[in-house]
mmCIF file with all atom_site columns, C-alpha atoms in Angstrom:
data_model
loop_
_atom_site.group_PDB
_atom_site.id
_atom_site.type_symbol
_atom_site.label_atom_id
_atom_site.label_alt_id
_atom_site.label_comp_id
_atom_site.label_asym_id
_atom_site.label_entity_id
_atom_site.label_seq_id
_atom_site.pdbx_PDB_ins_code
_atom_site.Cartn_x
_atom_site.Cartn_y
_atom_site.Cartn_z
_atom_site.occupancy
_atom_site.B_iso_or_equiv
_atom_site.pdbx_formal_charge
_atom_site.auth_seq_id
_atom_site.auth_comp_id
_atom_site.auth_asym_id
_atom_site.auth_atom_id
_atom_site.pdbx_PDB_model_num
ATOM 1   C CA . UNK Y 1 1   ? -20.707 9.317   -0.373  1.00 58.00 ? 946  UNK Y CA 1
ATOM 2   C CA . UNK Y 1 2   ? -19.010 11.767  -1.003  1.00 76.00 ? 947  UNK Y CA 1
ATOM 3   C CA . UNK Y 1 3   ? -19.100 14.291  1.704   1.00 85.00 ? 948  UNK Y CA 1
ATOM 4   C CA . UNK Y 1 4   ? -16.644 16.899  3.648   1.00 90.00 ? 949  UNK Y CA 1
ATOM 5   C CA . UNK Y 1 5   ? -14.481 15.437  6.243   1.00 96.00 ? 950  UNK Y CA 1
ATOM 6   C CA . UNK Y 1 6   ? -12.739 16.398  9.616   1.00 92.00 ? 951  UNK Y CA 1
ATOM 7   C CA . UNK Y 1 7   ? -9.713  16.305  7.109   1.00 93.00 ? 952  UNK Y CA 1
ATOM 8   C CA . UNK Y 1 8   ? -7.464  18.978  5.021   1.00 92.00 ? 953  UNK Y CA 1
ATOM 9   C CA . UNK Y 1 9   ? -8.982  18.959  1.703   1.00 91.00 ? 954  UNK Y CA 1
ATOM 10  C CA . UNK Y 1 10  ? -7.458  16.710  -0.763  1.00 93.00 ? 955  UNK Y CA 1
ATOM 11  C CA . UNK Y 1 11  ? -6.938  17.074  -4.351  1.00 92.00 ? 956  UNK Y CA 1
ATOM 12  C CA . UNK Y 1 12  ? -8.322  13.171  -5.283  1.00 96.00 ? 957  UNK Y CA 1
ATOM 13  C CA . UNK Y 1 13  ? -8.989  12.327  -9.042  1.00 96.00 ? 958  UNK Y CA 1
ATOM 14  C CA . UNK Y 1 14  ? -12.420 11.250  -9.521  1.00 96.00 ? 959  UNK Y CA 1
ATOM 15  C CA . UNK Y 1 15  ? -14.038 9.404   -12.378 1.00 96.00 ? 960  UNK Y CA 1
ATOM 16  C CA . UNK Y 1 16  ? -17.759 8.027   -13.312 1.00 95.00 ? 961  UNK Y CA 1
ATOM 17  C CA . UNK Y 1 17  ? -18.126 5.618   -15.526 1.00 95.00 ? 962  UNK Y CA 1
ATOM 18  C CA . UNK Y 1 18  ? -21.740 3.951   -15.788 1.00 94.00 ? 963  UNK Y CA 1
ATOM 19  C CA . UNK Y 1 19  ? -23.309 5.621   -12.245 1.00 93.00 ? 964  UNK Y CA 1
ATOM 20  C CA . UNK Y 1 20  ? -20.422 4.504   -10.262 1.00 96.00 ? 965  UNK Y CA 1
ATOM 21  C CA . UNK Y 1 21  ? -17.804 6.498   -9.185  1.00 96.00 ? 966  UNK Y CA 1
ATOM 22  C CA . UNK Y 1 22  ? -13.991 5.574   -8.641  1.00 97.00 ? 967  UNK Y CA 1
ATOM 23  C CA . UNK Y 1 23  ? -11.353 7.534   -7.600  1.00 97.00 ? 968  UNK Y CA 1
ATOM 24  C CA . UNK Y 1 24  ? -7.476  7.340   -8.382  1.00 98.00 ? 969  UNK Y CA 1
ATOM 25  C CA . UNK Y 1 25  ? -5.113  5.620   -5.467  1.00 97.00 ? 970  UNK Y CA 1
ATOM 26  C CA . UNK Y 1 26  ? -1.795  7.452   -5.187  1.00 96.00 ? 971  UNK Y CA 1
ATOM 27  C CA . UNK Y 1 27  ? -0.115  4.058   -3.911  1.00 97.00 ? 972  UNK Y CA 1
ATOM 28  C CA . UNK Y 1 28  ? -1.904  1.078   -5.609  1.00 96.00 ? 973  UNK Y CA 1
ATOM 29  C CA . UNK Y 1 29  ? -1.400  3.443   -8.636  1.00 96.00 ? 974  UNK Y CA 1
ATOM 30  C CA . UNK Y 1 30  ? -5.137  2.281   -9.946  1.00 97.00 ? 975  UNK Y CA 1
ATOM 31  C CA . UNK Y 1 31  ? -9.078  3.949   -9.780  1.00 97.00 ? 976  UNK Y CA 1
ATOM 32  C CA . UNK Y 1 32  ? -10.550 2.430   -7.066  1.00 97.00 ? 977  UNK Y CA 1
ATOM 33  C CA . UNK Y 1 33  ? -14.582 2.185   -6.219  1.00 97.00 ? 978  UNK Y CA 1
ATOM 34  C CA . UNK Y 1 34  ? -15.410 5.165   -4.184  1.00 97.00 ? 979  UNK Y CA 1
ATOM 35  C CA . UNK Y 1 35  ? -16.781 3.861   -0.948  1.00 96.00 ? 980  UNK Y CA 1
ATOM 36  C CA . UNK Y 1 36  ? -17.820 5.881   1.933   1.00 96.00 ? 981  UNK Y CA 1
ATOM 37  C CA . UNK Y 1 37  ? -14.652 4.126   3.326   1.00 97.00 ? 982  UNK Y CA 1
ATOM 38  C CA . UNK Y 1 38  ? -12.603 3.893   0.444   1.00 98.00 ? 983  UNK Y CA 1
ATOM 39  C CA . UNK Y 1 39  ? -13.310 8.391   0.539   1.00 97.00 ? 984  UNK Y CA 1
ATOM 40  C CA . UNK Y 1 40  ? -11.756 8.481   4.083   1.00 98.00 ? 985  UNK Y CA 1
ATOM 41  C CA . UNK Y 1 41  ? -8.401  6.356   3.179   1.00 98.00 ? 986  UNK Y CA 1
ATOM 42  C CA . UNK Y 1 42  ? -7.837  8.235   0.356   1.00 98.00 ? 987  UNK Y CA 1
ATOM 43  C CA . UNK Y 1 43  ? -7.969  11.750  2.290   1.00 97.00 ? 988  UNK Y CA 1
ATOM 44  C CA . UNK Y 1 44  ? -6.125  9.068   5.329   1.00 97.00 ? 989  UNK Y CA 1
ATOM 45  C CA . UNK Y 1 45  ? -3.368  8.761   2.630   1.00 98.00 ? 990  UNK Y CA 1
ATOM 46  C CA . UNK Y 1 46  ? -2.879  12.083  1.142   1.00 97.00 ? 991  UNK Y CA 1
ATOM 47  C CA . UNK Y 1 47  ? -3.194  13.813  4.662   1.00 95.00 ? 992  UNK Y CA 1
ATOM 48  C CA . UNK Y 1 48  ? -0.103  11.552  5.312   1.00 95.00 ? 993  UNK Y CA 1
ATOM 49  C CA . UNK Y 1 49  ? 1.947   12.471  2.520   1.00 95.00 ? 994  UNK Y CA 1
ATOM 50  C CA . UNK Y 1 50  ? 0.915   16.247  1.940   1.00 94.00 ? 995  UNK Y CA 1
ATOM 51  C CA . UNK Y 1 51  ? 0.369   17.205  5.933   1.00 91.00 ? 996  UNK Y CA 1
ATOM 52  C CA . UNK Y 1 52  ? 2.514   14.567  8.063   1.00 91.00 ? 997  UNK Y CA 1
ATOM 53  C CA . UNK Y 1 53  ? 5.270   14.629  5.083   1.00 92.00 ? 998  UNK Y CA 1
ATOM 54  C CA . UNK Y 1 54  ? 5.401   11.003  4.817   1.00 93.00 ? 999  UNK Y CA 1
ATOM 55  C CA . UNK Y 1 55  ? 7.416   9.880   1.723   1.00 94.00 ? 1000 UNK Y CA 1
ATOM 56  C CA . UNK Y 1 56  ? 4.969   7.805   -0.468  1.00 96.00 ? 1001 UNK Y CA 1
ATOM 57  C CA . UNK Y 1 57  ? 7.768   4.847   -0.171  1.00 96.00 ? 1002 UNK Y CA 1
ATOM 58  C CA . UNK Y 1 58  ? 6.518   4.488   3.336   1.00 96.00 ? 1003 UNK Y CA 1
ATOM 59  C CA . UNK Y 1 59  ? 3.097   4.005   3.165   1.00 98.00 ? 1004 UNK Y CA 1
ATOM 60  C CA . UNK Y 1 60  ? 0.929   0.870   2.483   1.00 98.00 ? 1005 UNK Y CA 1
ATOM 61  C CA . UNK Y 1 61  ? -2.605  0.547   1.677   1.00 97.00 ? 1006 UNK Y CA 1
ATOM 62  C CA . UNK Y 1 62  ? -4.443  -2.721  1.965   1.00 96.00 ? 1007 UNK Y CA 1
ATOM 63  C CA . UNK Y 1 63  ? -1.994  -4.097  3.953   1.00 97.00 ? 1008 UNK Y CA 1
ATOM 64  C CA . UNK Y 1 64  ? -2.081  -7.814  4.140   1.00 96.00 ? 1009 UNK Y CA 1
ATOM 65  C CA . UNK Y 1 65  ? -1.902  -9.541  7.358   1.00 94.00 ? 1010 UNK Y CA 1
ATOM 66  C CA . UNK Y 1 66  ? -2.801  -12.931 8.961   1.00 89.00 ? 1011 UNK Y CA 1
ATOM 67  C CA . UNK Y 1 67  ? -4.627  -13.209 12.744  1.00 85.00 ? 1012 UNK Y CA 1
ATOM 68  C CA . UNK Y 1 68  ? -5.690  -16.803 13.719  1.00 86.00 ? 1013 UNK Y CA 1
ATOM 69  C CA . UNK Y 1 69  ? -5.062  -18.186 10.544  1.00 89.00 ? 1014 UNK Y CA 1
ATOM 70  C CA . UNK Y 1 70  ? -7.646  -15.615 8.767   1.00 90.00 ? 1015 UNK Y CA 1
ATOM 71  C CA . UNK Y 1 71  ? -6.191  -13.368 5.903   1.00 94.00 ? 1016 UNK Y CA 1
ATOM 72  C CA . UNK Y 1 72  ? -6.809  -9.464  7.000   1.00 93.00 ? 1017 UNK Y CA 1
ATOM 73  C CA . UNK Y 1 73  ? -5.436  -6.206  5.572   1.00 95.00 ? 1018 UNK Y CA 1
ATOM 74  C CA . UNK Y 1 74  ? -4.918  -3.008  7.382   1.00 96.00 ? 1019 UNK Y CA 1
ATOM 75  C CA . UNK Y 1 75  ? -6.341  -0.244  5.679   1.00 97.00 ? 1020 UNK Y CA 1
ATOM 76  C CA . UNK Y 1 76  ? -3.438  1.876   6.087   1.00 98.00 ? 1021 UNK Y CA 1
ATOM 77  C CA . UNK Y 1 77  ? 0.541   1.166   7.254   1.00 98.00 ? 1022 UNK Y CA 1
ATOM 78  C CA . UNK Y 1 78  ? 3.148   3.758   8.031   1.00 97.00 ? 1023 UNK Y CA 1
ATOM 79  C CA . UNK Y 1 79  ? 6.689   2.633   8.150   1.00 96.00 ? 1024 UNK Y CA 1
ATOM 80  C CA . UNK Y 1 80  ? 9.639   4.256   9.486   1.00 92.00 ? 1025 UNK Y CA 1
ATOM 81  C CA . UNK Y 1 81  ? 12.669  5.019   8.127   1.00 89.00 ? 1026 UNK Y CA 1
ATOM 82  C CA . UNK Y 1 82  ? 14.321  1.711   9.119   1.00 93.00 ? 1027 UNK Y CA 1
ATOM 83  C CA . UNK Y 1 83  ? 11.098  0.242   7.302   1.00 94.00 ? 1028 UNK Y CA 1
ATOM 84  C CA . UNK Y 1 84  ? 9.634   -1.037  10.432  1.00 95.00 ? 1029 UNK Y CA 1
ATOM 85  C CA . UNK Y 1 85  ? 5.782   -0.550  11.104  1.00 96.00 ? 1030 UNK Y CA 1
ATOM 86  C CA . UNK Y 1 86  ? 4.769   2.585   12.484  1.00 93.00 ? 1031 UNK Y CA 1
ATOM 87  C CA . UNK Y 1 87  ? 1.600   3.313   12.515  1.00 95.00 ? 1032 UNK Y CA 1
ATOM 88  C CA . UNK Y 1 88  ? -1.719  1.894   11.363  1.00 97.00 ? 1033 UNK Y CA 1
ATOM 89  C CA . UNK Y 1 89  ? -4.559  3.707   10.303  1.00 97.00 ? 1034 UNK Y CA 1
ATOM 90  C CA . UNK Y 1 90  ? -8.025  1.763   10.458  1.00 96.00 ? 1035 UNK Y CA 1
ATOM 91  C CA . UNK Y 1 91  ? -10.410 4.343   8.486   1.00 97.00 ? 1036 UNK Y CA 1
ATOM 92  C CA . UNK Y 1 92  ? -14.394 3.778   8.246   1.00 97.00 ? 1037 UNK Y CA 1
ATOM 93  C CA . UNK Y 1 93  ? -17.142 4.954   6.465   1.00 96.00 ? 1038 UNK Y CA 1
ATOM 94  C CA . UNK Y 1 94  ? -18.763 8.594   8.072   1.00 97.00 ? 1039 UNK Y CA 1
ATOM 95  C CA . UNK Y 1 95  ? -21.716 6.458   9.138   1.00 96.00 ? 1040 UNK Y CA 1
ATOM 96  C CA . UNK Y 1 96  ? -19.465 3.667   11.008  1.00 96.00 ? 1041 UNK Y CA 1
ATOM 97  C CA . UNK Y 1 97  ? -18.757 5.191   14.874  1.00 94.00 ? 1042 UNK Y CA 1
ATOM 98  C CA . UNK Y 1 98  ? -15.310 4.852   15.909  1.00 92.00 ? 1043 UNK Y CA 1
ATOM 99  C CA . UNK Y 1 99  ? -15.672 2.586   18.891  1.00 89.00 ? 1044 UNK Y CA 1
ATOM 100 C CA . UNK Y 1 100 ? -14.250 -0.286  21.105  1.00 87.00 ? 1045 UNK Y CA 1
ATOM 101 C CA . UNK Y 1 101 ? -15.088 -2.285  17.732  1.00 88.00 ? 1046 UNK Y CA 1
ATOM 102 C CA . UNK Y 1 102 ? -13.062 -0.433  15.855  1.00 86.00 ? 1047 UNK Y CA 1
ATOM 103 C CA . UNK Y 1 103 ? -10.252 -0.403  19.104  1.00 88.00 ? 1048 UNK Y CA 1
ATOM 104 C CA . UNK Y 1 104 ? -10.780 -4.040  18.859  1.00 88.00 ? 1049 UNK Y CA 1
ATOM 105 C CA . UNK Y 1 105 ? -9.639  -4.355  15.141  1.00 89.00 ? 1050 UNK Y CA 1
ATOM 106 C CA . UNK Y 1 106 ? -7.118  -2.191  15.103  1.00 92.00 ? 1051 UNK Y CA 1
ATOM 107 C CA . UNK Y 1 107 ? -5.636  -4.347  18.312  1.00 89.00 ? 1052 UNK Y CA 1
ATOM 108 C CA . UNK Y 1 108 ? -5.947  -7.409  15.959  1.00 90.00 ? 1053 UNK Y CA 1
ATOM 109 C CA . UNK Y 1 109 ? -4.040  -6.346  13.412  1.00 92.00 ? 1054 UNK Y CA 1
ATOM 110 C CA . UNK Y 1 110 ? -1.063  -4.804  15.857  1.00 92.00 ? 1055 UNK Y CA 1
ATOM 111 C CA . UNK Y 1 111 ? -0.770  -7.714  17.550  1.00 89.00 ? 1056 UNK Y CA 1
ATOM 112 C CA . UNK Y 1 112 ? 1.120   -8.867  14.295  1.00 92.00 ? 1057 UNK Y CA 1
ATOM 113 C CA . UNK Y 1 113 ? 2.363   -5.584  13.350  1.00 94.00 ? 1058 UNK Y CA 1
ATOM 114 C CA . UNK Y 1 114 ? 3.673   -4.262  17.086  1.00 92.00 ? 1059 UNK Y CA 1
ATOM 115 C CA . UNK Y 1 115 ? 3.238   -0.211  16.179  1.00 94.00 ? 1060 UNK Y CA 1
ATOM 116 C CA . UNK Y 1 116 ? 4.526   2.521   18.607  1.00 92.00 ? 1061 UNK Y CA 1
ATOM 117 C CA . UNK Y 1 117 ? 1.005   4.908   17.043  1.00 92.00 ? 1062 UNK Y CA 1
ATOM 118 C CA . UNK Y 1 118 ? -2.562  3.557   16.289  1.00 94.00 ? 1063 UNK Y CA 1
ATOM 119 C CA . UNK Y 1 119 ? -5.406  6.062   14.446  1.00 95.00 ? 1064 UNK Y CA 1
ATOM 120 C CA . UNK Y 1 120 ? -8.815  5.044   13.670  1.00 95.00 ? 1065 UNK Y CA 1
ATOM 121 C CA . UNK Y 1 121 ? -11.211 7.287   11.686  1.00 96.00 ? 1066 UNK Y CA 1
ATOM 122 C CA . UNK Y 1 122 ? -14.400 7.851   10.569  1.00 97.00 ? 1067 UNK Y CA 1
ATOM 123 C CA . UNK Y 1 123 ? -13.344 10.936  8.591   1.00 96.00 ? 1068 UNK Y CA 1
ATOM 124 C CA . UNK Y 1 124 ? -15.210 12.862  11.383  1.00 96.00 ? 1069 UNK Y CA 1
ATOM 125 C CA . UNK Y 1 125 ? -13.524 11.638  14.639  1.00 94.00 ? 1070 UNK Y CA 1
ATOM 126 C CA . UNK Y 1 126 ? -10.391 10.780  15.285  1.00 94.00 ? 1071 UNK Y CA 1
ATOM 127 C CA . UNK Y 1 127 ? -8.955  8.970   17.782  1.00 92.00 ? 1072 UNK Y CA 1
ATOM 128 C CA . UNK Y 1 128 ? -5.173  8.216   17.980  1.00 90.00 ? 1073 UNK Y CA 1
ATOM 129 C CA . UNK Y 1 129 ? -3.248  5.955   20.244  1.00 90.00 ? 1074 UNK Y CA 1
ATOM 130 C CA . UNK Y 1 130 ? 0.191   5.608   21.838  1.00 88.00 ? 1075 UNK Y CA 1
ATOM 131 C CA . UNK Y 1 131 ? 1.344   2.686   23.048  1.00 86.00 ? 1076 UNK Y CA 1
ATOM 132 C CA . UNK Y 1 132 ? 3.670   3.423   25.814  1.00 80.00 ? 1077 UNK Y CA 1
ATOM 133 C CA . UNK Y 1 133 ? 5.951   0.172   25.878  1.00 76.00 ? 1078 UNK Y CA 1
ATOM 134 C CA . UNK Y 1 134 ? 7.800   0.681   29.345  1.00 77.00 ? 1079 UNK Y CA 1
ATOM 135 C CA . UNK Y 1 135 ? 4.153   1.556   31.130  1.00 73.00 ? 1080 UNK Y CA 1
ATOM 136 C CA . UNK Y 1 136 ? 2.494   -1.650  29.296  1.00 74.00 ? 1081 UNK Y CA 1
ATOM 137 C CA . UNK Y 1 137 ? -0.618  1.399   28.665  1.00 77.00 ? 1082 UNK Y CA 1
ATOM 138 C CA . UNK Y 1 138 ? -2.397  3.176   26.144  1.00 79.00 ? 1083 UNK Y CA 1
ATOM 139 C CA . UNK Y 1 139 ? -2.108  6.613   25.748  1.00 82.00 ? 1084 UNK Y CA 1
ATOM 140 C CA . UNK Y 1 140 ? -5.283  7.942   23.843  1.00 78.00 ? 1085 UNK Y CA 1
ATOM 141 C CA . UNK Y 1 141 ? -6.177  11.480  22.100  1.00 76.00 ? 1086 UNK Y CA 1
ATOM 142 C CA . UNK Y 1 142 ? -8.476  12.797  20.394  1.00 73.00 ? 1087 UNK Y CA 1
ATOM 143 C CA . UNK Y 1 143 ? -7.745  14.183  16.992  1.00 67.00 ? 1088 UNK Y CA 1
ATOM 144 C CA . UNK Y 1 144 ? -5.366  13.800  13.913  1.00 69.00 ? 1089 UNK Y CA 1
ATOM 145 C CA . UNK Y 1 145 ? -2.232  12.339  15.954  1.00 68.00 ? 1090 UNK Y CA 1
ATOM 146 C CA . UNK Y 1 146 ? 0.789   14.479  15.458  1.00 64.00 ? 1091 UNK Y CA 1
ATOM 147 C CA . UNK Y 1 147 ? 3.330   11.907  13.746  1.00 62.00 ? 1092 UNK Y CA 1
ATOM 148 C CA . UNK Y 1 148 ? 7.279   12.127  14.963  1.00 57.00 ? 1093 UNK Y CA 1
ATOM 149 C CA . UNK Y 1 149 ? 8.958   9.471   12.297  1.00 51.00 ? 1094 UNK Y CA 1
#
């Protein structure tokens, strides 16, 4: 579980208590089970704040959203200054492949939310996303996407 990532090392707070092991969330400001996916949005969510200099303020975890009626949450939401969605970050465990799946949820979830940037992660590959408004196209890289807010 927990395992090096494709990721700038992050200084997380870890805990055990009875075999399992839970780790401290910087912006629901509680320990949290340690996943496999839970251990990527956490180093998601620091990378954003220590590395893309994100202001805490601005970031969401858990997001809650609703497609077709169903109750969803984005695993990670950047805002912008004027506090308008900027990015989402759909993060999976190392052993989940980032794939048209994952492109697939991610699209869900934007459909309501409308971001400029889209990132999904594994912790091991990245793939980032642009979505160029005036070309109606998707401009996709590979890596940790460079964030202008």
């Amino acid at each position: 579980m927990i395992e090096a990532l494709a990721l700038p090392k992050a200084e997380l707070r870890l805990k055990r208590k009875k075999n399992v092991v839970y780790v401290w969330c910087i912006l629901r400001k509680k320990e949290l089970v340690c996943t496999p996916e839970e251990w990527v949005r956490q180093h998601v969510i620091h990378y954003l704040i220590n590395e893309a200099n994100i202001s805490i303020g601005r970031i969401a975890s858990e997001y809650p959203l609703e497609y077709n009626g169903l109750k969803k949450r984005a695993d990670v939401v950047v805002f912008d200054s004027e506090s308008k969605p900027f990015l989402i970050v759909e993060c999976k465990a190392t052993s989940v492949p980032v794939s048209t799946k994952t492109l697939d949820q991610i699209a869900q979830y934007n459909s309501q939310l409308q971001v400029p940037w889209l990132w999904l992660t594994n912790g091991l590959r990245h793939v980032h996303c642009r979505i160029d408004s005036v070309e109606a196209s998707l401009v996709f890289g590979e890596g940790i996407p460079v964030l202008h807010h």
